[in-house]
């Protein structure tokens, strides 16, 4: 029986995009433009509902489809196994909600926006579904090129420079990815990931080392790990909010997805775990520290994306079942609450027009945005009933033999609490406390509130009932990647963790007090932080890659 | 050349030199004398099925037609992207 | 804006260029070449025409290109998904390969020519 | 020891060097193309077989060269064409808005 499921998931956005592009010359009036929106929504929501229907079959067997009917290791195969099922579900949910949000938010080129959004979604599904290395490269390139175009749709002048830097660094990463594939193909003669996992371990260590450097260089740029993260802040802060929600929620995760797919392929390189732990901690702490200096809300969120990515990399670094389970769970949680935060930021910018949190003074005129923002802030900080705390406690549980890393992660928790209480204070509470008069409620339009409420709802569900999600989705996913089924006991609702959470919040608010009192001093520092231009970013990247290559050559 | 420019040239040249040296010392690449990658052997054996003589276009349009589908989408996205970006102002 | 020499040379070599491009597309699965390479050659010929005879007489030609290109994608997605979806043995005798080659050739020709003409026309009024 | 793969990687590094040191946007795009061609040469010479014929499998071809990297590289050429076309349009638009093509002079109104 040929199972067609994966093909239907990838073809739906493609067909919807081509229908939209084919209809666009005939649809000139405003009413008919609505048709394009509804086609796009159908094209996005069908895969989501279809994936939910697919869950029973995925939990039993891996769905596999060989393109064109050729033999397994040589044809391009699309698979849905528990591991990429989690990524597919979360990306279809976030892209659907982000598109609903963008219907009102995007002011320019409305018709073409849905076309590019659909092609980006097709690229995302193409990467998650396919198992052939070169195929992952092609669909990843489709997703990245459409995101360049979507970033230039940002209303600011800066979006052009950001898009250009993003384009150049993105294409260098793709070239590294290609070189990695080329070396692998030259030595093993195979492109299918499962087929390669048997062949790579037989290669001698030096070739594995070179392939690791190339593939890691590409993955590190895409997942915005520290030495290569500079493009992310400009690109995500100048893109339209719906696009930056998808970029921060999904596109950055593609880098980690490829990281997991590729590096569980049997690379025997010593020192990988320590190296990744250091990278994760530097990302987590650096992102938070830089975020403290920012006043632009979207740049703040972009820096906190970098720090949360560091969190996930720390989780994945140990390659132990608990660590990878925590990392996967945090990938889903981060996609949910970061998407929610960017949508809230979009609603705030839509209503006040500026990105500067000092000029927002929304007070309580936007109740829905305020509540959803508080939920998201609590869940990113890792407070008990919300979803951040579950995955953070699992990751901390996996760091039993690295106490120092555990301590640094606590510091990032405090810093994250400070960042988001800073936004809360400047955008909302400052005006609510000072002028008591009741301003009229200028809440964002309904089509913006709906995605925010749904995402906040998911924030609570994912956190309050962790066992449902763990046993049904996360643990089968980890066992399909790492192998070896473990049961994870979560000590969430014990008084100890609740006490720890509120202690951290206390420290966070203390740090906030210092940040507010030193506001002018921070402004002076921020002006002097040298903003590296494009050339220095490429120099940093090549220097980091040389370091990795020589470090690993020395170790092996 | 200004002092700053001369220094960055030297620095980046040194970085690339070390990268190239270490890379070439690790990986020694030499050509095989007969085709031994199992994927291409599989494609060449099944070439007669696709009624094509040119193996490259057979791979492009038959064995890996899904790649070409993705790549056509990339080309389509770029073309409409170029038209969108450049039309915005006139 | 273009000199007489360019116009006369284009009138001379244009038929050979177009013929060669079409040959590369159609005989893509027998002789070396294929949809992409032939499409590029034809796009080169289109650029030559645009260069030699100026950009102002091009709007009608461009709208044709646009519809050609959008049609090309739809055709490819339709026919391509057949090869991708259906198990191949049924299709080999339908000679699916040349048809795909021609569709890809049309698409690449229309697309690349459009990109060139768009960038060239956008530059004109500003400098 | 000159073979296609080493030349490809050296050309790739030259492209990266160009991107590191150039200030003008158009030169950065050009060195990006050089890097792409470097990867292209590396990839195609992976498939080379000593004394191999071209992969047009007519009757008398006994020892064909590996056709798979060549097919992959046609895809990669089209993708690098798209990247260059996109970066050139963005560069044209940046020049239109900022009136300068120097990477350092483009100051955007960040807070």
mmCIF file of C-alpha atoms in Angstrom, chain A residues 10-11 14 21 67 70-71 73-74 76 78 108-109 112 115-116 119 126 132 134-135 138-139 141-142 145-146 149 152-153 176 183 185-186 188-191 195 206-207 209-210 213-214 539 542-543 545-546 549-550 553, chain B residues 8 11-12 14-16 18-20 22-23 25-32 35-40 42-43 46 49-50 62-71 73-74 76-78 80-85 87-88:
data_model
loop_
_atom_site.group_PDB
_atom_site.id
_atom_site.type_symbol
_atom_site.label_atom_id
_atom_site.label_comp_id
_atom_site.label_asym_id
_atom_site.label_seq_id
_atom_site.Cartn_x
_atom_site.Cartn_y
_atom_site.Cartn_z
ATOM 1 C CA UNK A 10 4.046 19.359 0.846
ATOM 2 C CA UNK A 11 1.829 19.800 -2.225
ATOM 3 C CA UNK A 14 2.577 24.741 -3.348
ATOM 4 C CA UNK A 21 -0.114 33.728 -8.330
ATOM 5 C CA UNK A 67 9.530 9.588 -4.825
ATOM 6 C CA UNK A 70 12.616 3.925 -6.939
ATOM 7 C CA UNK A 71 14.475 1.739 -4.423
ATOM 8 C CA UNK A 73 18.371 4.173 -0.353
ATOM 9 C CA UNK A 74 18.697 5.689 -3.843
ATOM 10 C CA UNK A 76 14.357 10.724 -2.522
ATOM 11 C CA UNK A 78 9.734 11.565 2.345
ATOM 12 C CA UNK A 108 2.415 46.836 1.879
ATOM 13 C CA UNK A 109 2.092 44.348 -1.008
ATOM 14 C CA UNK A 112 2.114 39.028 -2.848
ATOM 15 C CA UNK A 115 2.186 34.090 -2.025
ATOM 16 C CA UNK A 116 5.662 34.292 -0.463
ATOM 17 C CA UNK A 119 6.178 29.279 -0.502
ATOM 18 C CA UNK A 126 10.037 20.257 2.424
ATOM 19 C CA UNK A 132 17.812 13.152 1.325
ATOM 20 C CA UNK A 134 20.633 17.476 -1.175
ATOM 21 C CA UNK A 135 16.853 17.684 -1.064
ATOM 22 C CA UNK A 138 17.074 22.711 -2.022
ATOM 23 C CA UNK A 139 13.948 23.166 0.108
ATOM 24 C CA UNK A 141 17.137 27.362 0.090
ATOM 25 C CA UNK A 142 13.500 27.866 -1.011
ATOM 26 C CA UNK A 145 15.094 32.915 -0.220
ATOM 27 C CA UNK A 146 11.405 33.609 0.405
ATOM 28 C CA UNK A 149 12.001 38.704 0.209
ATOM 29 C CA UNK A 152 12.508 43.363 2.635
ATOM 30 C CA UNK A 153 8.717 43.856 2.936
ATOM 31 C CA UNK A 176 29.298 25.404 3.522
ATOM 32 C CA UNK A 183 32.669 15.663 0.822
ATOM 33 C CA UNK A 185 29.082 12.052 -1.192
ATOM 34 C CA UNK A 186 32.670 11.744 -2.437
ATOM 35 C CA UNK A 188 30.482 7.418 0.911
ATOM 36 C CA UNK A 189 28.588 7.663 -2.392
ATOM 37 C CA UNK A 190 25.223 8.012 -0.648
ATOM 38 C CA UNK A 191 22.880 10.886 0.164
ATOM 39 C CA UNK A 195 21.812 4.966 4.641
ATOM 40 C CA UNK A 206 39.976 13.197 9.631
ATOM 41 C CA UNK A 207 37.322 13.146 6.886
ATOM 42 C CA UNK A 209 36.252 16.096 11.079
ATOM 43 C CA UNK A 210 36.201 18.104 7.819
ATOM 44 C CA UNK A 213 33.219 21.528 10.318
ATOM 45 C CA UNK A 214 31.442 22.325 7.064
ATOM 46 C CA UNK A 539 35.699 37.550 9.445
ATOM 47 C CA UNK A 542 35.688 32.269 9.281
ATOM 48 C CA UNK A 543 37.767 32.785 12.455
ATOM 49 C CA UNK A 545 35.334 27.914 11.807
ATOM 50 C CA UNK A 546 39.151 27.845 11.763
ATOM 51 C CA UNK A 549 38.652 22.864 12.740
ATOM 52 C CA UNK A 550 41.955 23.224 14.602
ATOM 53 C CA UNK A 553 41.965 18.303 14.807
ATOM 54 C CA UNK B 8 42.102 43.757 7.925
ATOM 55 C CA UNK B 11 44.142 39.372 9.244
ATOM 56 C CA UNK B 12 41.579 37.799 6.897
ATOM 57 C CA UNK B 14 45.931 34.710 7.739
ATOM 58 C CA UNK B 15 42.571 33.278 8.858
ATOM 59 C CA UNK B 16 41.910 31.802 5.407
ATOM 60 C CA UNK B 18 45.154 28.549 8.423
ATOM 61 C CA UNK B 19 41.695 27.275 7.450
ATOM 62 C CA UNK B 20 42.956 26.037 4.068
ATOM 63 C CA UNK B 22 44.384 22.556 8.271
ATOM 64 C CA UNK B 23 41.634 21.513 5.881
ATOM 65 C CA UNK B 25 46.145 18.458 5.827
ATOM 66 C CA UNK B 26 43.090 16.588 7.088
ATOM 67 C CA UNK B 27 41.466 15.649 3.803
ATOM 68 C CA UNK B 28 43.430 14.021 0.987
ATOM 69 C CA UNK B 29 41.269 13.907 -2.160
ATOM 70 C CA UNK B 30 42.185 11.771 -5.158
ATOM 71 C CA UNK B 31 40.107 10.559 -8.107
ATOM 72 C CA UNK B 32 38.882 6.954 -8.372
ATOM 73 C CA UNK B 35 32.731 4.784 -10.810
ATOM 74 C CA UNK B 36 31.954 3.202 -7.449
ATOM 75 C CA UNK B 37 29.220 5.386 -5.903
ATOM 76 C CA UNK B 38 26.296 3.010 -5.562
ATOM 77 C CA UNK B 39 23.710 5.718 -6.231
ATOM 78 C CA UNK B 40 24.980 6.553 -9.713
ATOM 79 C CA UNK B 42 21.765 2.345 -9.589
ATOM 80 C CA UNK B 43 20.768 5.315 -11.792
ATOM 81 C CA UNK B 46 17.835 1.884 -14.506
ATOM 82 C CA UNK B 49 13.551 2.465 -17.937
ATOM 83 C CA UNK B 50 13.331 6.217 -18.450
ATOM 84 C CA UNK B 62 13.090 11.498 -13.470
ATOM 85 C CA UNK B 63 15.041 10.000 -10.585
ATOM 86 C CA UNK B 64 15.200 13.273 -8.630
ATOM 87 C CA UNK B 65 12.255 15.169 -10.158
ATOM 88 C CA UNK B 66 11.355 16.328 -6.642
ATOM 89 C CA UNK B 67 14.598 18.336 -6.465
ATOM 90 C CA UNK B 68 13.746 20.047 -9.742
ATOM 91 C CA UNK B 69 10.236 20.760 -8.443
ATOM 92 C CA UNK B 70 11.775 22.522 -5.411
ATOM 93 C CA UNK B 71 14.216 24.377 -7.609
ATOM 94 C CA UNK B 73 9.680 26.959 -6.981
ATOM 95 C CA UNK B 74 12.896 28.766 -5.970
ATOM 96 C CA UNK B 76 9.457 31.248 -9.406
ATOM 97 C CA UNK B 77 9.778 32.860 -5.954
ATOM 98 C CA UNK B 78 12.843 34.852 -7.049
ATOM 99 C CA UNK B 80 8.089 37.342 -8.418
ATOM 100 C CA UNK B 81 10.326 38.682 -5.623
ATOM 101 C CA UNK B 82 12.380 40.735 -8.085
ATOM 102 C CA UNK B 83 9.207 42.013 -9.722
ATOM 103 C CA UNK B 84 7.740 42.879 -6.319
ATOM 104 C CA UNK B 85 10.772 44.697 -4.921
ATOM 105 C CA UNK B 87 7.848 47.613 -8.770
ATOM 106 C CA UNK B 88 7.306 49.065 -5.335
#
